[in-house]
Tab-separated table of C-alpha atoms in Angstrom:
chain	number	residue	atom	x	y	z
A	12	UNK	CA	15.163	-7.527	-19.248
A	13	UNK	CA	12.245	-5.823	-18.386
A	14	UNK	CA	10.694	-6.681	-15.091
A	15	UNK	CA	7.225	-7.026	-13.972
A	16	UNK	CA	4.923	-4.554	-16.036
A	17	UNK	CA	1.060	-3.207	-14.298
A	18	UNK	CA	-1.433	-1.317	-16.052
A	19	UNK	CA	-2.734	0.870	-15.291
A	20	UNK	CA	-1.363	3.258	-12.764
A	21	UNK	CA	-3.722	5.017	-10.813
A	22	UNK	CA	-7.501	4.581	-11.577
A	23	UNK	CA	-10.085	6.007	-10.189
A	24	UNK	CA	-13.867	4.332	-9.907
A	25	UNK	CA	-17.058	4.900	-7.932
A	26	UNK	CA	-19.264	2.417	-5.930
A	27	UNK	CA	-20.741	-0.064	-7.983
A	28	UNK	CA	-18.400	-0.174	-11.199
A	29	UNK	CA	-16.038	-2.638	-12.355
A	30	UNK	CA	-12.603	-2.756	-12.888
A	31	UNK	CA	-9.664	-4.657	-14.545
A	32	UNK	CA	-6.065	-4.523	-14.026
A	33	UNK	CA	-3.388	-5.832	-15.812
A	34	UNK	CA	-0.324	-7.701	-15.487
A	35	UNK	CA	2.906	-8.966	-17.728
A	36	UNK	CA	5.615	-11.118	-15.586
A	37	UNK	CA	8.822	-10.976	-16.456
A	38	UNK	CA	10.153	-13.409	-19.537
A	39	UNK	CA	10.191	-16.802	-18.805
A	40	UNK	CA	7.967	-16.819	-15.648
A	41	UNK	CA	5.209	-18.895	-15.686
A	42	UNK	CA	3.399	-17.627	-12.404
A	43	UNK	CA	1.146	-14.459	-11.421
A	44	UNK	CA	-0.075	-13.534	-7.835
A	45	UNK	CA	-2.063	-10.827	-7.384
A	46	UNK	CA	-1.878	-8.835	-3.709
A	47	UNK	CA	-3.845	-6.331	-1.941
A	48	UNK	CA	-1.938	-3.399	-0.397
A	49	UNK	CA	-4.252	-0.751	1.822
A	50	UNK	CA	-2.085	2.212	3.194
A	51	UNK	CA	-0.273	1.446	6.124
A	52	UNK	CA	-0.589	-2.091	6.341
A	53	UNK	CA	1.289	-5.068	4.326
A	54	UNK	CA	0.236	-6.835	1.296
A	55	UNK	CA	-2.605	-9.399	1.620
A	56	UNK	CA	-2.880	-12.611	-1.089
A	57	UNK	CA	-5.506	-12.402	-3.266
A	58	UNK	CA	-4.750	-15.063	-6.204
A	59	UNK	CA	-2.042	-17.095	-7.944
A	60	UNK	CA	-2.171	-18.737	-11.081
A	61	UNK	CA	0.474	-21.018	-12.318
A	62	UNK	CA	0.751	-22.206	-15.688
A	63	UNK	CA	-2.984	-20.815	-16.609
A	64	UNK	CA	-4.710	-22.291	-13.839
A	65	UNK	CA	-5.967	-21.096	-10.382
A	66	UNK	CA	-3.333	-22.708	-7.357
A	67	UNK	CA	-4.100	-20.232	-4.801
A	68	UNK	CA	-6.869	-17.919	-3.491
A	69	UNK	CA	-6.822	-15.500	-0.299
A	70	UNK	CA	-9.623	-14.518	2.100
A	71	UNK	CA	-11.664	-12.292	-0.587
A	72	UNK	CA	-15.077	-12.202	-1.643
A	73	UNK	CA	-16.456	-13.154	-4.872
A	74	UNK	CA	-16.139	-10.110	-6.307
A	75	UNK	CA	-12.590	-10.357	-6.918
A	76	UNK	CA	-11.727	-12.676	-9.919
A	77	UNK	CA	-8.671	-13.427	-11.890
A	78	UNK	CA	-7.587	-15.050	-15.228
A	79	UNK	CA	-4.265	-15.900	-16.352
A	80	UNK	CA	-3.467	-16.127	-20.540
A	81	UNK	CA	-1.531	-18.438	-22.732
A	82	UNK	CA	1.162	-15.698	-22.754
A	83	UNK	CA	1.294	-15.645	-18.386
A	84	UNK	CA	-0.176	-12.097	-18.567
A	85	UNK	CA	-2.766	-11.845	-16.041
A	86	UNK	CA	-5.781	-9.269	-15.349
A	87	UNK	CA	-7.445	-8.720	-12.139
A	88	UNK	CA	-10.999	-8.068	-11.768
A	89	UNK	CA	-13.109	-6.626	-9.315
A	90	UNK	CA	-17.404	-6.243	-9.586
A	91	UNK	CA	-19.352	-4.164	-7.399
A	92	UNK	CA	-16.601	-1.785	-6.215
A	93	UNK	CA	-16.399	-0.725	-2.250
A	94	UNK	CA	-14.884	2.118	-0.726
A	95	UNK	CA	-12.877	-0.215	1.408
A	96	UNK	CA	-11.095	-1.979	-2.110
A	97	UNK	CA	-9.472	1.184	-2.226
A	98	UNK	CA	-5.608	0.072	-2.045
A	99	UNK	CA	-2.675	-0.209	-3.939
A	100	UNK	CA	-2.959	-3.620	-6.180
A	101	UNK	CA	0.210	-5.289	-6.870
A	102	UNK	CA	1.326	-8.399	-9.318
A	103	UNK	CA	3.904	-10.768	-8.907
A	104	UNK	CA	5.662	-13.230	-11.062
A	105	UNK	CA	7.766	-15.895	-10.707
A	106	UNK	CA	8.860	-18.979	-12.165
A	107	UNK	CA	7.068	-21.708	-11.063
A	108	UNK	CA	4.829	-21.900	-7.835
A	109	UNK	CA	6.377	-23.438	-4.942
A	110	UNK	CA	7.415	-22.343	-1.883
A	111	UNK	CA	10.833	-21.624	-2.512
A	112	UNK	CA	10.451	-19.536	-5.726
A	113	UNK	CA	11.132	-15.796	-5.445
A	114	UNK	CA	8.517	-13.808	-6.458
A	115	UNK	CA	9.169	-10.302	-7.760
A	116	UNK	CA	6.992	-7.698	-7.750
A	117	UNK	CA	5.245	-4.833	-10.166
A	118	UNK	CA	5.081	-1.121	-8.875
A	119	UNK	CA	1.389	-1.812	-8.478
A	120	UNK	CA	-2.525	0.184	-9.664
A	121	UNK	CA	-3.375	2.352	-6.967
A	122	UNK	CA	-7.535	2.092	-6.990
A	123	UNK	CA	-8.918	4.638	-5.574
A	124	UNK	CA	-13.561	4.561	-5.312
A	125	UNK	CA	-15.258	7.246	-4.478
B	127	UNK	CA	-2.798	-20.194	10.525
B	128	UNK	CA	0.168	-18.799	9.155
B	129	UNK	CA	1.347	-15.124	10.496
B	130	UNK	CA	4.051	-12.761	10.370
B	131	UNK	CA	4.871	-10.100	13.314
B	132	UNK	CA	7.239	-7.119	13.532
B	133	UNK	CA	7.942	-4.570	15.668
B	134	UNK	CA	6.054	-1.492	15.373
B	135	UNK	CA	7.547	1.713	13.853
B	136	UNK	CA	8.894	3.917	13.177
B	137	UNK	CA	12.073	3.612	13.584
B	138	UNK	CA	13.802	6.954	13.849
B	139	UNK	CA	17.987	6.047	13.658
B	140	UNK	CA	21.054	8.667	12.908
B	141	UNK	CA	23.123	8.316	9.908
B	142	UNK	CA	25.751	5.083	10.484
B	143	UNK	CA	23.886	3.963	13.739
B	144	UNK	CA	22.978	-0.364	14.102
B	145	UNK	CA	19.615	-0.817	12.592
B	146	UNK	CA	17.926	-4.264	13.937
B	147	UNK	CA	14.454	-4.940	13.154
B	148	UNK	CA	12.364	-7.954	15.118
B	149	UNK	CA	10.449	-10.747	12.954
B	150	UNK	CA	9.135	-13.355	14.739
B	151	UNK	CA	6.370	-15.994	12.578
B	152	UNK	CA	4.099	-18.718	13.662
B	153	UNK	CA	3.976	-21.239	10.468
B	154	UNK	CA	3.871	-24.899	10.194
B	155	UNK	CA	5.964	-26.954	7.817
B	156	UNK	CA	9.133	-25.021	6.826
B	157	UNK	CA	8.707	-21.681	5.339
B	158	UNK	CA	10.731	-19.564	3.283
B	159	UNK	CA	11.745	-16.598	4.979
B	160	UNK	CA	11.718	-13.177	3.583
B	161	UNK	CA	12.431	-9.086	3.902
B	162	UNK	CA	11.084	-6.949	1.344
B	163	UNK	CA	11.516	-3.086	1.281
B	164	UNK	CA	9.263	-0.783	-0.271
B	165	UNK	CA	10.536	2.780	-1.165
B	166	UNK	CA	7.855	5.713	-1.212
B	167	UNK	CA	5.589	5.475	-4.221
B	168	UNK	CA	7.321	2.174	-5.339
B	169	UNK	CA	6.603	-1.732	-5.070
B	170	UNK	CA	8.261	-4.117	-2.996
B	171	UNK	CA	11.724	-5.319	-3.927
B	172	UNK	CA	12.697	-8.599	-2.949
B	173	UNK	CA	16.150	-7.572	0.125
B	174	UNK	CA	17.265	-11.285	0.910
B	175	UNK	CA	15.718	-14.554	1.882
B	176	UNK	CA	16.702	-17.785	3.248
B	177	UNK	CA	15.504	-20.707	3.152
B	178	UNK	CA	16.076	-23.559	5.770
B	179	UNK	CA	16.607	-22.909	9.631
B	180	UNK	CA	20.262	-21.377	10.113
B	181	UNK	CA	20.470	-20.139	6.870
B	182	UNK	CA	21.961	-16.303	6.808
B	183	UNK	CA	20.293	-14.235	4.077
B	184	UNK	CA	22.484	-11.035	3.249
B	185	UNK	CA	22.356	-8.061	0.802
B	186	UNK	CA	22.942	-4.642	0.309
B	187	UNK	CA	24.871	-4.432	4.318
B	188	UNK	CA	21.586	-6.213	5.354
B	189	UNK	CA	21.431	-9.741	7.143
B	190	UNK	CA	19.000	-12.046	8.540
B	191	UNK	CA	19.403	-15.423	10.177
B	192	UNK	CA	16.673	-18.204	10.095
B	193	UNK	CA	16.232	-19.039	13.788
B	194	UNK	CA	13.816	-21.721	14.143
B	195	UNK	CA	14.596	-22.405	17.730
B	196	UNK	CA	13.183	-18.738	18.312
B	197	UNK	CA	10.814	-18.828	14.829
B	198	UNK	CA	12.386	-15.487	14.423
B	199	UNK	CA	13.964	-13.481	11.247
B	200	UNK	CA	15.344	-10.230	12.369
B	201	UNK	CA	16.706	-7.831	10.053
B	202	UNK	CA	19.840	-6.292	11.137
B	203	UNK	CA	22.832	-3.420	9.618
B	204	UNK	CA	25.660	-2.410	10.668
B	205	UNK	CA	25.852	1.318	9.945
B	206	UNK	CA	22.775	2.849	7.798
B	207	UNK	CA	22.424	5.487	5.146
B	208	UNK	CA	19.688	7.868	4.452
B	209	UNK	CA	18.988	6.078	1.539
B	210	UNK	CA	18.164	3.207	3.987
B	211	UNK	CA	14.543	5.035	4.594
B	212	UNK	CA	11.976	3.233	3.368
B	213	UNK	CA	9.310	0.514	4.817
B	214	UNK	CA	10.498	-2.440	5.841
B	215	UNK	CA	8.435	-6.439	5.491
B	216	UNK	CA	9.010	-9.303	6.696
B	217	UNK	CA	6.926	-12.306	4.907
B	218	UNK	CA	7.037	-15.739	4.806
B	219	UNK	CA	5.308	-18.821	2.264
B	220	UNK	CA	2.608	-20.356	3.554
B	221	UNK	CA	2.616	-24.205	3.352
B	222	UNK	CA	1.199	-25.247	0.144
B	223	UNK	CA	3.852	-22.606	-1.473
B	224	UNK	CA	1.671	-20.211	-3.252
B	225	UNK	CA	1.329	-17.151	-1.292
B	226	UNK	CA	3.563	-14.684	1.021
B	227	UNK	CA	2.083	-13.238	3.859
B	228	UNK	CA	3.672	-10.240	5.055
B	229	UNK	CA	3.768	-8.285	7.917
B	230	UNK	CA	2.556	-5.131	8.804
B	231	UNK	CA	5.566	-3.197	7.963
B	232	UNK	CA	7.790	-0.896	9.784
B	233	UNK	CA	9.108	2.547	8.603
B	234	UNK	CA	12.608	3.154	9.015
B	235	UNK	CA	13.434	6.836	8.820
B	236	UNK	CA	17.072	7.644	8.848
B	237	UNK	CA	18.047	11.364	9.356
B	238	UNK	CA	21.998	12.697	8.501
Protein backbone atom coordinates (compact mmCIF):
# COMPACT_ATOMS: atom_id res chain seq x y z
CA UNK A 1 0.00 0.00 0.00
CA UNK A 2 1.13 3.22 -0.70
CA UNK A 3 1.79 5.46 2.22
CA UNK A 4 1.25 9.03 2.81
CA UNK A 5 1.61 11.00 -0.60
CA UNK A 6 2.67 15.32 -0.54
CA UNK A 7 2.67 17.48 -3.40
CA UNK A 8 4.53 19.19 -4.22
CA UNK A 9 8.14 18.82 -3.34
CA UNK A 10 10.03 21.79 -3.12
CA UNK A 11 8.34 25.16 -4.04
CA UNK A 12 9.60 28.17 -4.11
CA UNK A 13 7.46 31.67 -3.48
CA UNK A 14 8.19 35.31 -2.68
CA UNK A 15 6.69 37.64 0.03
CA UNK A 16 3.22 38.22 -0.43
CA UNK A 17 2.01 35.14 -2.62
CA UNK A 18 -0.03 32.28 -1.80
CA UNK A 19 0.44 28.83 -1.66
CA UNK A 20 -1.26 25.36 -1.48
CA UNK A 21 0.00 22.06 -0.61
CA UNK A 22 -1.35 18.87 -0.91
CA UNK A 23 -1.95 15.80 0.86
CA UNK A 24 -3.37 11.97 0.25
CA UNK A 25 -3.32 9.67 3.61
CA UNK A 26 -2.88 6.38 3.29
CA UNK A 27 -6.16 4.02 2.39
CA UNK A 28 -8.52 3.76 4.92
CA UNK A 29 -7.41 6.71 7.16
CA UNK A 30 -9.79 9.09 7.90
CA UNK A 31 -7.47 11.83 9.57
CA UNK A 32 -4.92 14.63 8.22
CA UNK A 33 -2.57 16.84 10.41
CA UNK A 34 -0.62 19.18 8.94
CA UNK A 35 2.98 20.20 10.80
CA UNK A 36 5.47 22.84 10.51
CA UNK A 37 9.14 21.77 10.37
CA UNK A 38 11.90 24.88 10.31
CA UNK A 39 15.56 23.52 10.04
CA UNK A 40 16.93 22.45 13.11
CA UNK A 41 14.10 22.38 15.26
CA UNK A 42 11.07 19.70 15.61
CA UNK A 43 7.78 19.71 14.01
CA UNK A 44 5.17 22.21 15.32
CA UNK A 45 1.06 21.38 14.92
CA UNK A 46 -0.57 23.36 12.66
CA UNK A 47 -4.10 21.56 11.92
CA UNK A 48 -6.01 18.27 12.07
CA UNK A 49 -9.03 17.38 10.45
CA UNK A 50 -10.89 14.25 11.14
CA UNK A 51 -13.57 12.97 9.14
CA UNK A 52 -13.84 16.48 7.05
CA UNK A 53 -14.00 18.67 9.88
CA UNK A 54 -11.51 20.91 11.80
CA UNK A 55 -10.57 18.98 15.56
CA UNK A 56 -7.40 20.67 16.09
CA UNK A 57 -5.50 23.95 15.43
CA UNK A 58 -1.84 25.02 16.63
CA UNK A 59 -0.46 28.44 17.60
CA UNK A 60 -0.57 29.97 13.86
CA UNK A 61 -1.89 32.98 12.45
CA UNK A 62 -4.71 33.35 10.18
CA UNK A 63 -2.92 33.04 7.33
CA UNK A 64 -2.58 29.45 7.50
CA UNK A 65 -5.84 27.57 6.53
CA UNK A 66 -6.74 24.04 5.81
CA UNK A 67 -9.56 21.94 4.20
CA UNK A 68 -10.03 18.36 4.27
CA UNK A 69 -12.24 16.48 1.13
CA UNK A 70 -14.80 13.78 0.96
CA UNK A 71 -11.92 11.53 -0.22
CA UNK A 72 -9.54 12.54 3.29
CA UNK A 73 -7.11 14.33 0.91
CA UNK A 74 -6.20 17.49 2.42
CA UNK A 75 -4.48 20.87 1.07
CA UNK A 76 -2.75 23.36 3.11
CA UNK A 77 -2.89 26.95 2.51
CA UNK A 78 -0.94 29.78 3.36
CA UNK A 79 -1.82 33.87 2.29
CA UNK A 80 0.54 36.55 2.59
CA UNK A 81 3.78 34.51 2.59
CA UNK A 82 6.79 35.47 5.22
CA UNK A 83 10.27 34.75 5.05
CA UNK A 84 10.00 33.10 8.40
CA UNK A 85 7.14 30.27 6.83
CA UNK A 86 10.05 29.07 5.17
CA UNK A 87 10.19 25.28 6.51
CA UNK A 88 9.67 21.94 5.57
CA UNK A 89 5.65 21.22 5.67
CA UNK A 90 4.70 17.81 6.53
CA UNK A 91 1.16 15.73 6.49
CA UNK A 92 0.08 13.08 8.55
CA UNK A 93 -2.63 10.54 8.47
CA UNK A 94 -4.09 8.29 10.59
CA UNK A 95 -7.10 6.50 11.33
CA UNK A 96 -9.17 8.17 13.52
CA UNK A 97 -8.17 11.13 15.91
CA UNK A 98 -7.51 10.21 19.35
CA UNK A 99 -4.75 10.14 21.35
CA UNK A 100 -3.66 6.79 20.93
CA UNK A 101 -3.75 6.57 17.09
CA UNK A 102 -0.40 6.44 15.28
CA UNK A 103 0.04 8.93 12.94
CA UNK A 104 2.36 8.39 9.99
CA UNK A 105 3.94 10.79 8.19
CA UNK A 106 4.56 12.18 4.35
CA UNK A 107 8.22 13.12 3.25
CA UNK A 108 6.97 16.68 3.42
CA UNK A 109 7.00 20.36 0.75
CA UNK A 110 9.98 22.14 1.56
CA UNK A 111 8.74 26.09 1.08
CA UNK A 112 11.22 28.08 0.57
CA UNK A 113 10.16 32.59 0.15
CA UNK A 114 12.36 34.76 -0.96
CA UNK B 1 1.06 23.40 28.65
CA UNK B 2 2.20 20.37 27.18
CA UNK B 3 6.18 20.03 26.34
CA UNK B 4 8.70 17.69 25.29
CA UNK B 5 12.62 17.99 26.27
CA UNK B 6 15.74 16.14 25.09
CA UNK B 7 19.11 16.32 25.46
CA UNK B 8 20.99 18.43 23.19
CA UNK B 9 23.16 16.99 20.35
CA UNK B 10 24.92 15.79 18.75
CA UNK B 11 25.67 12.81 19.72
CA UNK B 12 28.94 11.62 18.28
CA UNK B 13 29.13 7.45 19.26
CA UNK B 14 31.62 4.63 17.61
CA UNK B 15 30.25 1.83 15.69
CA UNK B 16 28.57 -0.93 18.38
CA UNK B 17 28.93 1.57 21.38
CA UNK B 18 25.38 2.01 24.01
CA UNK B 19 23.39 4.79 22.55
CA UNK B 20 20.89 6.34 25.36
CA UNK B 21 19.07 9.39 24.60
CA UNK B 22 17.15 11.54 27.60
CA UNK B 23 13.27 12.47 27.16
CA UNK B 24 11.77 13.88 29.90
CA UNK B 25 7.81 15.65 29.25
CA UNK B 26 5.61 17.78 31.35
CA UNK B 27 1.85 16.77 30.19
CA UNK B 28 -1.30 16.36 32.04
CA UNK B 29 -3.71 13.49 31.60
CA UNK B 30 -1.89 10.43 30.16
CA UNK B 31 -0.07 10.85 26.99
CA UNK B 32 1.06 8.64 24.42
CA UNK B 33 4.61 8.46 24.25
CA UNK B 34 6.65 8.54 21.17
CA UNK B 35 10.32 8.43 19.19
CA UNK B 36 10.37 9.31 15.71
CA UNK B 37 13.58 9.35 13.52
CA UNK B 38 14.08 11.38 10.62
CA UNK B 39 16.81 10.36 8.05
CA UNK B 40 18.51 13.27 5.94
CA UNK B 41 16.17 14.63 3.32
CA UNK B 42 13.32 12.29 4.55
CA UNK B 43 10.11 12.57 6.89
CA UNK B 44 9.68 11.24 10.17
CA UNK B 45 9.06 7.53 10.61
CA UNK B 46 7.15 6.46 13.42
CA UNK B 47 10.46 4.07 15.82
CA UNK B 48 8.13 2.76 18.74
CA UNK B 49 5.61 4.10 21.16
CA UNK B 50 3.95 3.12 24.26
CA UNK B 51 1.23 3.89 25.67
CA UNK B 52 0.44 3.68 29.50
CA UNK B 53 3.14 4.25 32.32
CA UNK B 54 5.54 1.05 32.37
CA UNK B 55 4.88 0.16 29.08
CA UNK B 56 8.33 -0.82 27.06
CA UNK B 57 8.15 0.32 23.43
CA UNK B 58 10.85 -1.61 21.25
CA UNK B 59 11.94 -1.76 17.56
CA UNK B 60 14.60 -2.04 15.30
CA UNK B 61 17.36 -2.83 18.70
CA UNK B 62 15.66 0.38 20.07
CA UNK B 63 13.70 0.56 23.51
CA UNK B 64 11.97 2.98 25.59
CA UNK B 65 10.20 2.61 28.90
CA UNK B 66 7.23 4.87 30.02
CA UNK B 67 8.39 6.15 33.42
CA UNK B 68 5.81 8.24 34.88
CA UNK B 69 7.34 8.33 38.28
CA UNK B 70 10.28 10.28 36.45
CA UNK B 71 7.79 11.64 33.34
CA UNK B 72 10.67 10.43 31.34
CA UNK B 73 11.01 8.33 27.86
CA UNK B 74 14.58 7.69 27.12
CA UNK B 75 15.64 6.08 24.08
CA UNK B 76 18.23 3.54 24.53
CA UNK B 77 20.49 0.62 22.11
CA UNK B 78 22.56 -1.69 22.79
CA UNK B 79 25.25 -1.62 20.11
CA UNK B 80 24.61 0.96 17.05
CA UNK B 81 25.26 0.93 13.35
CA UNK B 82 26.16 3.66 11.03
CA UNK B 83 22.99 3.36 9.59
CA UNK B 84 21.75 4.44 13.09
CA UNK B 85 22.67 8.28 12.00
CA UNK B 86 19.93 10.21 11.67
CA UNK B 87 17.83 12.81 14.00
CA UNK B 88 16.27 11.58 16.68
CA UNK B 89 12.33 12.99 18.38
CA UNK B 90 10.78 12.41 21.07
CA UNK B 91 6.88 13.58 21.03
CA UNK B 92 4.07 13.03 22.93
CA UNK B 93 -0.20 13.66 22.38
CA UNK B 94 -1.43 16.40 23.90
CA UNK B 95 -4.66 15.87 25.94
CA UNK B 96 -7.55 16.27 23.73
CA UNK B 97 -5.61 13.63 21.31
CA UNK B 98 -5.15 15.55 18.18
CA UNK B 99 -1.71 16.75 17.97
CA UNK B 100 2.07 15.51 18.76
CA UNK B 101 4.38 17.84 20.01
CA UNK B 102 7.84 16.98 19.50
CA UNK B 103 10.97 17.87 20.71
CA UNK B 104 13.70 19.64 19.45
CA UNK B 105 15.57 16.77 18.11
CA UNK B 106 18.94 15.39 18.59
CA UNK B 107 21.44 14.23 15.87
CA UNK B 108 23.01 11.06 16.37
CA UNK B 109 26.10 10.66 14.23
CA UNK B 110 27.66 7.28 14.32
CA UNK B 111 31.19 6.92 12.75
CA UNK B 112 32.79 3.07 11.88
Amino acid sequence: DAGVTQSPTHLIKTRGQHVTLRCSPISGHKSVSWYQQVLGQGPQFIFQYYEKEERGRGNFPDRFSARQFPNYSSELNVNALLLGDSALYLCASSQQSGTHNEQFFGPGTRLTVL
Amino acid sequence: GDSVTQMEGPVTLSEEAFLTINCTYTATGYPSLFWYVQYPGEGLQLLLKATKADDKGSNKGFEATYRKETTSFHLEKGSVQVSDSAVYFCALTNQAGTALIFGKGTTLSVSS
